């Protein structure tokens, strides 16, 4: 029997997702989550800001109540560095830990993943990656696992790293960020309690939300997008556009914070499986060079990359405009795409963010290096429009 339609292209869709626990008050489940992973003694990876807000001690208490002993390691800074994760790996191995629990923003979660990679020495035999430290695992598929079990507790509405198969670490020798991608990096359990977002300061709330918006838009436009990722990307765009400004105006109000936490989760599910594009490829290089906040760099670059991609992604950008709540019914696809770009530009301004790289101290002489190295980033290959060095330089200059 002939199967009708077999001559049409049918792209394969894959979708990896951890065990997800989401809701107000679910932090109390972290102890049982660690126990389900066989935890006896866990390393809690966190930072001082999260500890001051009280979330680290609450997690430690829930672990103790579940009969799990824990050790705190908080020796990392924003944009986690290669030597910091090496030190964290030392702490993990020396204390005989068996599970990693990260409590914090993307930096803490990425650091926990990198510690897991180093602790296992995964892939070392295959490619000698272990000899080069964490930088030896840069790229996709070099980590073969299995890794130590991980429980991720995000406390900002941003990185999506708690559900993704990627981690980003700063290579301090090359002053660049490396992206490591592997199925083994998908955490075992993600526990999101939106209460944690109520203690995030104004600027970090804006940065992380713009990071979420760039995850959602870049994954929706990605060459690897599928029906399984599209739905999460569009819902995340809607939620972040609707709830960021109320969250900034009323920081203690749980309702908009809960929606930002959802948008972070859904954008994370989308980009983990569809990957990203030129915004992240360029911002990783700028971040490695300058240590500026990741979400802020994305906020500035995103509208320029959308403009660059508009020539090949008009209808997808028109969908983005619809998800943003714009009245696109009487617009042509081109007009709707333009409206989406203008909305992103205005949105960052309304959130109080600078809109040029110059304003945040990026030196014009750095842009050539950034453009060159962006072409080596893992996310450049899924940008919908091919990017060469001149294109990347033009995007950087437009954003400067
Ligand atoms: Fe990001």
mmCIF file of C-alpha atoms and ligand atoms in Angstrom:
data_model
loop_
_atom_site.group_PDB
_atom_site.id
_atom_site.type_symbol
_atom_site.label_atom_id
_atom_site.label_comp_id
_atom_site.label_asym_id
_atom_site.label_seq_id
_atom_site.Cartn_x
_atom_site.Cartn_y
_atom_site.Cartn_z
ATOM 1 C CA UNK A 1 0.000 0.000 0.000
ATOM 2 C CA UNK A 2 1.308 3.429 -0.902
ATOM 3 C CA UNK A 3 1.700 5.822 2.016
ATOM 4 C CA UNK A 4 0.442 9.226 0.888
ATOM 5 C CA UNK A 5 2.733 12.165 1.568
ATOM 6 C CA UNK A 6 6.016 10.292 2.010
ATOM 7 C CA UNK A 7 7.694 12.529 -0.561
ATOM 8 C CA UNK A 8 7.230 15.544 1.745
ATOM 9 C CA UNK A 9 9.982 16.595 4.138
ATOM 10 C CA UNK A 10 9.269 15.337 7.657
ATOM 11 C CA UNK A 11 11.830 16.767 10.049
ATOM 12 C CA UNK A 12 12.529 14.649 13.098
ATOM 13 C CA UNK A 13 11.502 16.207 16.417
ATOM 14 C CA UNK A 14 13.317 15.292 19.646
ATOM 15 C CA UNK A 15 12.405 16.599 23.073
ATOM 16 C CA UNK A 16 14.431 16.075 26.220
ATOM 17 C CA UNK A 17 13.029 17.198 29.547
ATOM 18 C CA UNK A 18 13.907 16.563 33.216
ATOM 19 C CA UNK A 19 11.489 15.664 36.002
ATOM 20 C CA UNK A 20 9.880 19.107 36.515
ATOM 21 C CA UNK A 21 8.313 20.245 39.820
ATOM 22 C CA UNK A 22 6.841 23.766 39.604
ATOM 23 C CA UNK A 23 4.669 25.762 41.986
ATOM 24 C CA UNK A 24 4.465 28.075 44.956
ATOM 25 C CA UNK A 25 5.877 26.304 48.015
ATOM 26 C CA UNK A 26 7.493 23.352 46.196
ATOM 27 C CA UNK A 27 10.905 24.160 47.651
ATOM 28 C CA UNK A 28 9.852 21.817 50.468
ATOM 29 C CA UNK A 29 10.100 18.935 47.982
ATOM 30 C CA UNK A 30 13.813 19.356 47.360
ATOM 31 C CA UNK A 31 14.811 16.911 50.112
ATOM 32 C CA UNK A 32 12.707 14.098 48.704
ATOM 33 C CA UNK A 33 13.885 14.978 45.201
ATOM 34 C CA UNK A 34 17.506 14.489 46.301
ATOM 35 C CA UNK A 35 16.586 11.242 48.054
ATOM 36 C CA UNK A 36 14.984 9.925 44.859
ATOM 37 C CA UNK A 37 18.394 10.397 43.247
ATOM 38 C CA UNK A 38 19.961 8.241 45.966
ATOM 39 C CA UNK A 39 21.519 11.151 47.856
ATOM 40 C CA UNK A 40 23.371 10.477 51.098
ATOM 41 C CA UNK A 41 25.643 13.537 51.117
ATOM 42 C CA UNK A 42 25.030 16.348 48.620
ATOM 43 C CA UNK A 43 27.067 19.335 47.501
ATOM 44 C CA UNK A 44 24.855 22.428 47.447
ATOM 45 C CA UNK A 45 26.171 24.873 44.831
ATOM 46 C CA UNK A 46 24.976 28.397 45.535
ATOM 47 C CA UNK A 47 26.219 31.969 45.835
ATOM 48 C CA UNK A 48 26.329 34.591 48.560
ATOM 49 C CA UNK A 49 23.478 36.701 47.177
ATOM 50 C CA UNK A 50 21.098 33.737 47.149
ATOM 51 C CA UNK A 51 22.273 32.784 50.638
ATOM 52 C CA UNK A 52 21.570 36.325 51.911
ATOM 53 C CA UNK A 53 18.043 36.092 50.503
ATOM 54 C CA UNK A 54 17.530 32.971 52.647
ATOM 55 C CA UNK A 55 16.922 30.392 49.903
ATOM 56 C CA UNK A 56 20.120 28.403 50.435
ATOM 57 C CA UNK A 57 19.419 27.866 54.142
ATOM 58 C CA UNK A 58 15.832 26.854 53.369
ATOM 59 C CA UNK A 59 17.085 24.209 50.931
ATOM 60 C CA UNK A 60 19.666 22.970 53.466
ATOM 61 C CA UNK A 61 16.886 22.651 56.049
ATOM 62 C CA UNK A 62 14.671 20.633 53.694
ATOM 63 C CA UNK A 63 17.595 18.326 52.884
ATOM 64 C CA UNK A 64 18.275 17.738 56.589
ATOM 65 C CA UNK A 65 14.581 17.058 57.254
ATOM 66 C CA UNK A 66 14.677 14.412 54.510
ATOM 67 C CA UNK A 67 17.650 12.726 56.177
ATOM 68 C CA UNK A 68 20.225 13.899 53.637
ATOM 69 C CA UNK A 69 23.444 15.521 54.831
ATOM 70 C CA UNK A 70 24.745 18.472 52.833
ATOM 71 C CA UNK A 71 27.785 20.601 52.306
ATOM 72 C CA UNK A 72 27.639 24.169 50.926
ATOM 73 C CA UNK A 73 30.005 25.443 48.226
ATOM 74 C CA UNK A 74 29.543 29.055 47.155
ATOM 75 C CA UNK A 75 32.872 29.984 45.612
ATOM 76 C CA UNK A 76 31.591 31.303 42.303
ATOM 77 C CA UNK A 77 30.901 34.654 40.673
ATOM 78 C CA UNK A 78 28.431 35.674 37.930
ATOM 79 C CA UNK A 79 29.461 34.244 34.543
ATOM 80 C CA UNK A 80 31.125 31.243 36.278
ATOM 81 C CA UNK A 81 34.817 30.850 35.494
ATOM 82 C CA UNK A 82 36.761 27.704 34.586
ATOM 83 C CA UNK A 83 38.967 27.878 37.712
ATOM 84 C CA UNK A 84 35.897 28.300 39.927
ATOM 85 C CA UNK A 85 34.244 25.125 38.634
ATOM 86 C CA UNK A 86 37.563 23.291 39.021
ATOM 87 C CA UNK A 87 37.578 24.375 42.697
ATOM 88 C CA UNK A 88 33.940 23.263 43.032
ATOM 89 C CA UNK A 89 34.852 19.884 41.576
ATOM 90 C CA UNK A 90 37.609 19.597 44.185
ATOM 91 C CA UNK A 91 35.068 20.289 46.932
ATOM 92 C CA UNK A 92 32.677 17.689 45.489
ATOM 93 C CA UNK A 93 35.314 14.947 45.282
ATOM 94 C CA UNK A 94 37.066 15.687 48.588
ATOM 95 C CA UNK A 95 33.845 15.618 50.579
ATOM 96 C CA UNK A 96 32.634 12.360 49.036
ATOM 97 C CA UNK A 97 29.386 13.835 47.748
ATOM 98 C CA UNK A 98 27.039 11.779 45.586
ATOM 99 C CA UNK A 99 24.467 14.327 44.301
ATOM 100 C CA UNK A 100 24.689 17.997 43.248
ATOM 101 C CA UNK A 101 21.951 20.457 44.246
ATOM 102 C CA UNK A 102 22.223 23.933 42.669
ATOM 103 C CA UNK A 103 20.348 26.838 44.288
ATOM 104 C CA UNK A 104 20.549 30.091 42.354
ATOM 105 C CA UNK A 105 20.508 31.688 38.934
ATOM 106 C CA UNK A 106 22.027 30.381 35.728
ATOM 107 C CA UNK A 107 25.564 30.857 37.057
ATOM 108 C CA UNK A 108 25.005 28.428 39.940
ATOM 109 C CA UNK A 109 23.214 25.887 37.776
ATOM 110 C CA UNK A 110 25.801 26.035 34.987
ATOM 111 C CA UNK A 111 28.576 25.719 37.567
ATOM 112 C CA UNK A 112 26.917 22.606 39.050
ATOM 113 C CA UNK A 113 26.710 21.049 35.588
ATOM 114 C CA UNK A 114 30.363 21.841 34.890
ATOM 115 C CA UNK A 115 31.352 20.350 38.270
ATOM 116 C CA UNK A 116 29.418 17.199 37.357
ATOM 117 C CA UNK A 117 31.294 16.978 34.046
ATOM 118 C CA UNK A 118 34.708 17.453 35.642
ATOM 119 C CA UNK A 119 33.922 15.081 38.514
ATOM 120 C CA UNK A 120 33.098 12.293 36.141
ATOM 121 C CA UNK A 121 35.868 12.973 33.674
ATOM 122 C CA UNK A 122 33.216 12.050 31.131
ATOM 123 C CA UNK A 123 34.547 11.918 27.586
ATOM 124 C CA UNK A 124 38.138 11.965 28.817
ATOM 125 C CA UNK A 125 38.900 8.612 27.307
ATOM 126 C CA UNK A 126 37.224 9.480 24.025
ATOM 127 C CA UNK A 127 38.894 12.774 23.281
ATOM 128 C CA UNK A 128 41.315 13.654 26.036
ATOM 129 C CA UNK A 129 38.984 16.506 26.935
ATOM 130 C CA UNK A 130 39.620 16.126 30.636
ATOM 131 C CA UNK A 131 43.242 17.180 30.276
ATOM 132 C CA UNK A 132 42.181 20.658 29.136
ATOM 133 C CA UNK A 133 39.814 21.192 32.077
ATOM 134 C CA UNK A 134 36.249 22.243 31.392
ATOM 135 C CA UNK A 135 37.268 24.031 28.153
ATOM 136 C CA UNK A 136 38.107 20.633 26.686
ATOM 137 C CA UNK A 137 34.398 19.810 26.574
ATOM 138 C CA UNK A 138 33.368 22.897 24.560
ATOM 139 C CA UNK A 139 30.967 22.153 21.731
ATOM 140 C CA UNK A 140 28.239 19.578 21.311
ATOM 141 C CA UNK A 141 28.421 15.903 22.215
ATOM 142 C CA UNK A 142 31.812 15.733 23.971
ATOM 143 C CA UNK A 143 30.232 14.849 27.322
ATOM 144 C CA UNK A 144 29.096 11.266 27.186
ATOM 145 C CA UNK A 145 28.118 10.739 30.849
ATOM 146 C CA UNK A 146 26.509 9.392 32.887
ATOM 147 C CA UNK A 147 27.064 12.298 35.257
ATOM 148 C CA UNK A 148 26.398 12.560 39.017
ATOM 149 C CA UNK A 149 22.670 13.142 39.679
ATOM 150 C CA UNK A 150 21.590 16.787 39.747
ATOM 151 C CA UNK A 151 18.675 18.639 41.343
ATOM 152 C CA UNK A 152 18.359 22.231 40.120
ATOM 153 C CA UNK A 153 16.558 24.960 42.069
ATOM 154 C CA UNK A 154 16.416 28.145 39.954
ATOM 155 C CA UNK A 155 15.931 31.357 41.938
ATOM 156 C CA UNK A 156 15.787 33.810 39.022
ATOM 157 C CA UNK A 157 13.302 33.877 36.149
ATOM 158 C CA UNK A 158 15.924 33.558 33.490
ATOM 159 C CA UNK A 159 18.477 31.033 32.449
ATOM 160 C CA UNK A 160 16.403 27.919 31.729
ATOM 161 C CA UNK A 161 19.567 25.994 32.525
ATOM 162 C CA UNK A 162 17.599 23.942 35.088
ATOM 163 C CA UNK A 163 15.943 22.093 32.191
ATOM 164 C CA UNK A 164 18.456 22.473 29.375
ATOM 165 C CA UNK A 165 21.125 20.244 27.859
ATOM 166 C CA UNK A 166 23.638 23.110 27.836
ATOM 167 C CA UNK A 167 25.973 24.875 30.204
ATOM 168 C CA UNK A 168 28.099 27.972 29.650
ATOM 169 C CA UNK A 169 31.400 28.636 31.410
ATOM 170 C CA UNK A 170 33.954 31.440 30.982
ATOM 171 C CA UNK A 171 37.298 30.316 29.578
ATOM 172 C CA UNK A 172 39.509 32.822 31.414
ATOM 173 C CA UNK A 173 42.582 32.145 29.290
ATOM 174 C CA UNK A 174 40.830 32.928 26.013
ATOM 175 C CA UNK A 175 38.475 35.474 27.672
ATOM 176 C CA UNK A 176 35.548 33.812 25.958
ATOM 177 C CA UNK A 177 32.535 31.822 26.999
ATOM 178 C CA UNK A 178 32.336 28.184 26.024
ATOM 179 C CA UNK A 179 29.053 26.414 25.459
ATOM 180 C CA UNK A 180 28.898 22.718 26.318
ATOM 181 C CA UNK A 181 25.954 20.769 24.946
ATOM 182 C CA UNK A 182 25.105 17.127 25.598
ATOM 183 C CA UNK A 183 22.076 14.994 26.413
ATOM 184 C CA UNK A 184 23.856 14.010 29.657
ATOM 185 C CA UNK A 185 23.674 17.646 30.822
ATOM 186 C CA UNK A 186 19.883 17.616 31.124
ATOM 187 C CA UNK A 187 19.374 17.782 34.911
ATOM 188 C CA UNK A 188 17.544 14.948 36.634
ATOM 189 C CA UNK A 189 15.098 17.141 38.558
ATOM 190 C CA UNK A 190 14.129 20.828 38.242
ATOM 191 C CA UNK A 191 12.365 22.361 41.273
ATOM 192 C CA UNK A 192 10.984 25.880 40.666
ATOM 193 C CA UNK A 193 9.343 27.733 43.540
ATOM 194 C CA UNK A 194 8.294 31.181 42.210
ATOM 195 C CA UNK A 195 8.567 32.617 45.749
ATOM 196 C CA UNK A 196 12.326 32.790 45.154
ATOM 197 C CA UNK A 197 11.829 35.376 42.413
ATOM 198 C CA UNK A 198 10.363 37.906 44.846
ATOM 199 C CA UNK A 199 13.842 38.601 46.256
ATOM 200 C CA UNK A 200 15.484 39.217 42.864
ATOM 201 C CA UNK A 201 16.592 42.891 42.549
ATOM 202 C CA UNK A 202 15.089 45.186 39.892
ATOM 203 C CA UNK A 203 18.028 45.108 37.455
ATOM 204 C CA UNK A 204 18.502 41.324 37.625
ATOM 205 C CA UNK A 205 14.750 40.829 37.109
ATOM 206 C CA UNK A 206 14.957 42.893 33.910
ATOM 207 C CA UNK A 207 18.153 41.225 32.638
ATOM 208 C CA UNK A 208 16.893 37.714 33.227
ATOM 209 C CA UNK A 209 13.480 38.419 31.685
ATOM 210 C CA UNK A 210 15.123 39.799 28.542
ATOM 211 C CA UNK A 211 17.270 36.658 28.495
ATOM 212 C CA UNK A 212 14.048 34.632 28.606
ATOM 213 C CA UNK A 213 12.614 36.691 25.737
ATOM 214 C CA UNK A 214 15.746 36.077 23.678
ATOM 215 C CA UNK A 215 15.612 32.331 24.457
ATOM 216 C CA UNK A 216 11.998 32.189 23.330
ATOM 217 C CA UNK A 217 12.425 34.253 20.148
ATOM 218 C CA UNK A 218 15.719 32.658 19.115
ATOM 219 C CA UNK A 219 14.409 29.126 19.661
ATOM 220 C CA UNK A 220 11.219 29.918 17.703
ATOM 221 C CA UNK A 221 13.297 31.175 14.763
ATOM 222 C CA UNK A 222 15.911 28.403 15.088
ATOM 223 C CA UNK A 223 16.557 25.993 12.231
ATOM 224 C CA UNK A 224 16.041 23.186 14.787
ATOM 225 C CA UNK A 225 12.613 24.403 15.978
ATOM 226 C CA UNK A 226 9.803 21.845 15.954
ATOM 227 C CA UNK A 227 6.135 21.640 16.903
ATOM 228 C CA UNK A 228 7.274 20.416 20.328
ATOM 229 C CA UNK A 229 9.348 23.548 20.974
ATOM 230 C CA UNK A 230 7.150 26.134 19.203
ATOM 231 C CA UNK A 231 4.320 25.925 21.706
ATOM 232 C CA UNK A 232 6.643 26.552 24.660
ATOM 233 C CA UNK A 233 8.454 29.396 22.871
ATOM 234 C CA UNK A 234 5.263 31.271 21.961
ATOM 235 C CA UNK A 235 3.740 30.870 25.426
ATOM 236 C CA UNK A 236 6.969 32.150 26.998
ATOM 237 C CA UNK A 237 6.944 35.220 24.718
ATOM 238 C CA UNK A 238 3.356 35.984 25.722
ATOM 239 C CA UNK A 239 4.022 35.574 29.453
ATOM 240 C CA UNK A 240 7.223 37.585 29.646
ATOM 241 C CA UNK A 241 5.763 40.464 27.606
ATOM 242 C CA UNK A 242 2.631 40.550 29.758
ATOM 243 C CA UNK A 243 4.197 40.150 33.200
ATOM 244 C CA UNK A 244 7.676 41.731 33.265
ATOM 245 C CA UNK A 245 6.570 45.331 33.773
ATOM 246 C CA UNK A 246 4.047 44.428 36.527
ATOM 247 C CA UNK A 247 6.778 42.376 38.235
ATOM 248 C CA UNK A 248 9.137 45.376 38.117
ATOM 249 C CA UNK A 249 6.443 47.726 39.464
ATOM 250 C CA UNK A 250 5.311 45.357 42.234
ATOM 251 C CA UNK A 251 8.349 43.204 43.114
ATOM 252 C CA UNK A 252 6.699 41.493 46.071
ATOM 253 C CA UNK A 253 3.590 40.448 44.126
ATOM 254 C CA UNK A 254 3.728 36.691 43.550
ATOM 255 C CA UNK A 255 1.354 36.553 40.569
ATOM 256 C CA UNK A 256 3.586 38.238 37.943
ATOM 257 C CA UNK A 257 6.645 36.534 39.438
ATOM 258 C CA UNK A 258 4.941 33.164 39.002
ATOM 259 C CA UNK A 259 4.315 33.937 35.321
ATOM 260 C CA UNK A 260 7.934 35.030 34.815
ATOM 261 C CA UNK A 261 9.071 31.759 36.396
ATOM 262 C CA UNK A 262 6.787 29.864 33.995
ATOM 263 C CA UNK A 263 8.153 31.798 31.028
ATOM 264 C CA UNK A 264 11.702 30.971 32.089
ATOM 265 C CA UNK A 265 10.820 27.290 32.335
ATOM 266 C CA UNK A 266 9.014 27.178 28.994
ATOM 267 C CA UNK A 267 11.672 29.179 27.140
ATOM 268 C CA UNK A 268 14.222 26.771 28.641
ATOM 269 C CA UNK A 269 12.299 23.753 27.347
ATOM 270 C CA UNK A 270 12.151 25.408 23.918
ATOM 271 C CA UNK A 271 15.798 26.390 23.569
ATOM 272 C CA UNK A 272 17.194 23.224 25.120
ATOM 273 C CA UNK A 273 15.616 21.324 22.237
ATOM 274 C CA UNK A 274 15.614 23.899 19.412
ATOM 275 C CA UNK A 275 18.871 25.673 20.316
ATOM 276 C CA UNK A 276 19.434 29.402 19.837
ATOM 277 C CA UNK A 277 20.968 31.812 17.332
ATOM 278 C CA UNK A 278 23.269 34.748 16.653
ATOM 279 C CA UNK A 279 22.149 36.829 19.661
ATOM 280 C CA UNK A 280 23.567 34.255 22.056
ATOM 281 C CA UNK A 281 26.544 33.405 19.828
ATOM 282 C CA UNK A 282 27.633 37.068 19.941
ATOM 283 C CA UNK A 283 26.663 37.765 23.561
ATOM 284 C CA UNK A 284 28.709 34.786 24.779
ATOM 285 C CA UNK A 285 31.822 36.344 23.239
ATOM 286 C CA UNK A 286 31.062 39.801 24.641
ATOM 287 C CA UNK A 287 30.325 38.308 28.054
ATOM 288 C CA UNK A 288 33.575 36.345 28.109
ATOM 289 C CA UNK A 289 35.522 39.463 27.181
ATOM 290 C CA UNK A 290 33.819 41.978 29.473
ATOM 291 C CA UNK A 291 32.024 39.965 32.226
ATOM 292 C CA UNK A 292 28.920 42.118 31.561
ATOM 293 C CA UNK A 293 25.531 40.566 32.490
ATOM 294 C CA UNK A 294 24.382 37.984 29.946
ATOM 295 C CA UNK A 295 20.751 39.109 29.866
ATOM 296 C CA UNK A 296 21.705 42.755 29.369
ATOM 297 C CA UNK A 297 23.915 41.912 26.393
ATOM 298 C CA UNK A 298 21.106 39.850 24.868
ATOM 299 C CA UNK A 299 18.604 42.665 25.434
ATOM 300 C CA UNK A 300 20.790 45.024 23.407
ATOM 301 C CA UNK A 301 21.677 42.562 20.635
ATOM 302 C CA UNK A 302 18.304 40.863 20.135
ATOM 303 C CA UNK A 303 16.484 43.514 18.031
ATOM 304 C CA UNK A 304 19.498 43.859 15.719
ATOM 305 C CA UNK A 305 19.691 40.096 15.178
ATOM 306 C CA UNK A 306 15.921 39.989 14.576
ATOM 307 C CA UNK A 307 16.383 42.691 11.929
ATOM 308 C CA UNK A 308 19.162 40.652 10.307
ATOM 309 C CA UNK A 309 16.994 37.513 10.327
ATOM 310 C CA UNK A 310 13.831 39.245 9.086
ATOM 311 C CA UNK A 311 14.751 38.632 5.439
ATOM 312 C CA UNK A 312 14.412 34.849 5.875
ATOM 313 C CA UNK A 313 12.030 34.598 8.848
ATOM 314 C CA UNK A 314 9.244 37.087 8.140
ATOM 315 C CA UNK A 315 6.340 34.796 8.908
ATOM 316 C CA UNK A 316 7.961 33.412 12.076
ATOM 317 C CA UNK A 317 8.564 36.974 13.294
ATOM 318 C CA UNK A 318 4.938 37.780 12.486
ATOM 319 C CA UNK A 319 3.985 34.880 14.793
ATOM 320 C CA UNK A 320 6.193 36.433 17.473
ATOM 321 C CA UNK A 321 4.262 39.703 17.092
ATOM 322 C CA UNK A 322 1.002 37.795 17.616
ATOM 323 C CA UNK A 323 2.382 36.095 20.742
ATOM 324 C CA UNK A 324 3.358 39.533 22.063
ATOM 325 C CA UNK A 325 -0.302 40.508 21.916
ATOM 326 C CA UNK A 326 0.047 42.940 19.000
ATOM 327 C CA UNK A 327 -3.024 43.357 16.777
ATOM 328 C CA UNK A 328 -1.591 41.858 13.610
ATOM 329 C CA UNK A 329 -4.884 41.057 11.848
ATOM 330 C CA UNK A 330 -4.693 43.949 9.398
ATOM 331 C CA UNK A 331 -0.886 43.885 8.988
ATOM 332 C CA UNK A 332 1.118 42.250 6.208
ATOM 333 C CA UNK A 333 3.626 39.638 7.479
ATOM 334 C CA UNK A 334 6.404 42.185 6.882
ATOM 335 C CA UNK A 335 4.605 44.847 8.920
ATOM 336 C CA UNK A 336 3.979 42.361 11.733
ATOM 337 C CA UNK A 337 7.640 41.291 11.717
ATOM 338 C CA UNK A 338 8.726 44.951 11.914
ATOM 339 C CA UNK A 339 6.270 45.519 14.763
ATOM 340 C CA UNK A 340 7.793 42.587 16.701
ATOM 341 C CA UNK A 341 11.276 44.089 16.326
ATOM 342 C CA UNK A 342 10.137 47.540 17.408
ATOM 343 C CA UNK A 343 8.306 46.052 20.387
ATOM 344 C CA UNK A 344 11.441 44.257 21.610
ATOM 345 C CA UNK A 345 13.409 47.489 21.258
ATOM 346 C CA UNK A 346 10.808 49.498 23.192
ATOM 347 C CA UNK A 347 10.350 46.752 25.781
ATOM 348 C CA UNK A 348 13.985 46.884 26.927
ATOM 349 C CA UNK A 349 13.669 50.665 27.231
ATOM 350 C CA UNK A 350 10.482 50.394 29.296
ATOM 351 C CA UNK A 351 12.301 47.959 31.609
ATOM 352 C CA UNK A 352 14.885 50.694 32.179
ATOM 353 C CA UNK A 353 17.745 48.989 30.340
ATOM 354 C CA UNK A 354 20.432 50.685 28.231
ATOM 355 C CA UNK A 355 19.966 50.033 24.519
ATOM 356 C CA UNK A 356 23.525 50.307 23.141
ATOM 357 C CA UNK A 357 26.781 48.470 23.813
ATOM 358 C CA UNK A 358 28.561 51.839 24.021
ATOM 359 C CA UNK A 359 26.471 52.862 27.050
ATOM 360 C CA UNK A 360 27.572 49.793 29.010
ATOM 361 C CA UNK A 361 31.259 50.280 28.368
ATOM 362 C CA UNK A 362 31.988 47.969 25.418
ATOM 363 C CA UNK A 363 34.986 49.285 23.494
ATOM 364 C CA UNK A 364 34.509 49.598 19.731
ATOM 365 C CA UNK A 365 37.929 48.029 19.172
ATOM 366 C CA UNK A 366 36.630 44.783 20.741
ATOM 367 C CA UNK A 367 33.972 44.206 18.091
ATOM 368 C CA UNK A 368 36.206 42.649 15.405
ATOM 369 C CA UNK A 369 37.396 39.972 17.828
ATOM 370 C CA UNK A 370 33.821 39.357 19.010
ATOM 371 C CA UNK A 371 32.547 38.979 15.439
ATOM 372 C CA UNK A 372 35.296 36.485 14.583
ATOM 373 C CA UNK A 373 34.866 34.325 17.656
ATOM 374 C CA UNK A 374 31.045 34.326 17.447
ATOM 375 C CA UNK A 375 31.356 32.141 14.360
ATOM 376 C CA UNK A 376 32.825 29.373 16.569
ATOM 377 C CA UNK A 377 29.919 29.430 19.071
ATOM 378 C CA UNK A 378 27.696 26.337 19.107
ATOM 379 C CA UNK A 379 24.543 28.419 18.598
ATOM 380 C CA UNK A 380 25.595 30.129 15.372
ATOM 381 C CA UNK A 381 24.660 27.067 13.291
ATOM 382 C CA UNK A 382 20.952 27.214 14.118
ATOM 383 C CA UNK A 383 20.506 30.904 13.352
ATOM 384 C CA UNK A 384 17.886 30.978 10.562
ATOM 385 C CA UNK A 385 20.077 33.104 8.273
ATOM 386 C CA UNK A 386 23.707 32.083 7.688
ATOM 387 C CA UNK A 387 26.088 34.475 9.469
ATOM 388 C CA UNK A 388 29.582 35.288 8.216
ATOM 389 C CA UNK A 389 32.186 37.461 9.908
ATOM 390 C CA UNK A 390 31.089 40.633 8.094
ATOM 391 C CA UNK A 391 27.462 39.985 9.129
ATOM 392 C CA UNK A 392 28.443 39.475 12.774
ATOM 393 C CA UNK A 393 30.549 42.638 12.695
ATOM 394 C CA UNK A 394 27.680 44.633 11.167
ATOM 395 C CA UNK A 395 25.301 43.393 13.917
ATOM 396 C CA UNK A 396 27.806 44.363 16.615
ATOM 397 C CA UNK A 397 28.363 47.800 15.093
ATOM 398 C CA UNK A 398 24.631 48.440 14.779
ATOM 399 C CA UNK A 399 24.246 47.501 18.460
ATOM 400 C CA UNK A 400 27.188 49.704 19.521
HETATM 401 FE FE1 LIG B 1 20.635 33.131 27.614
#
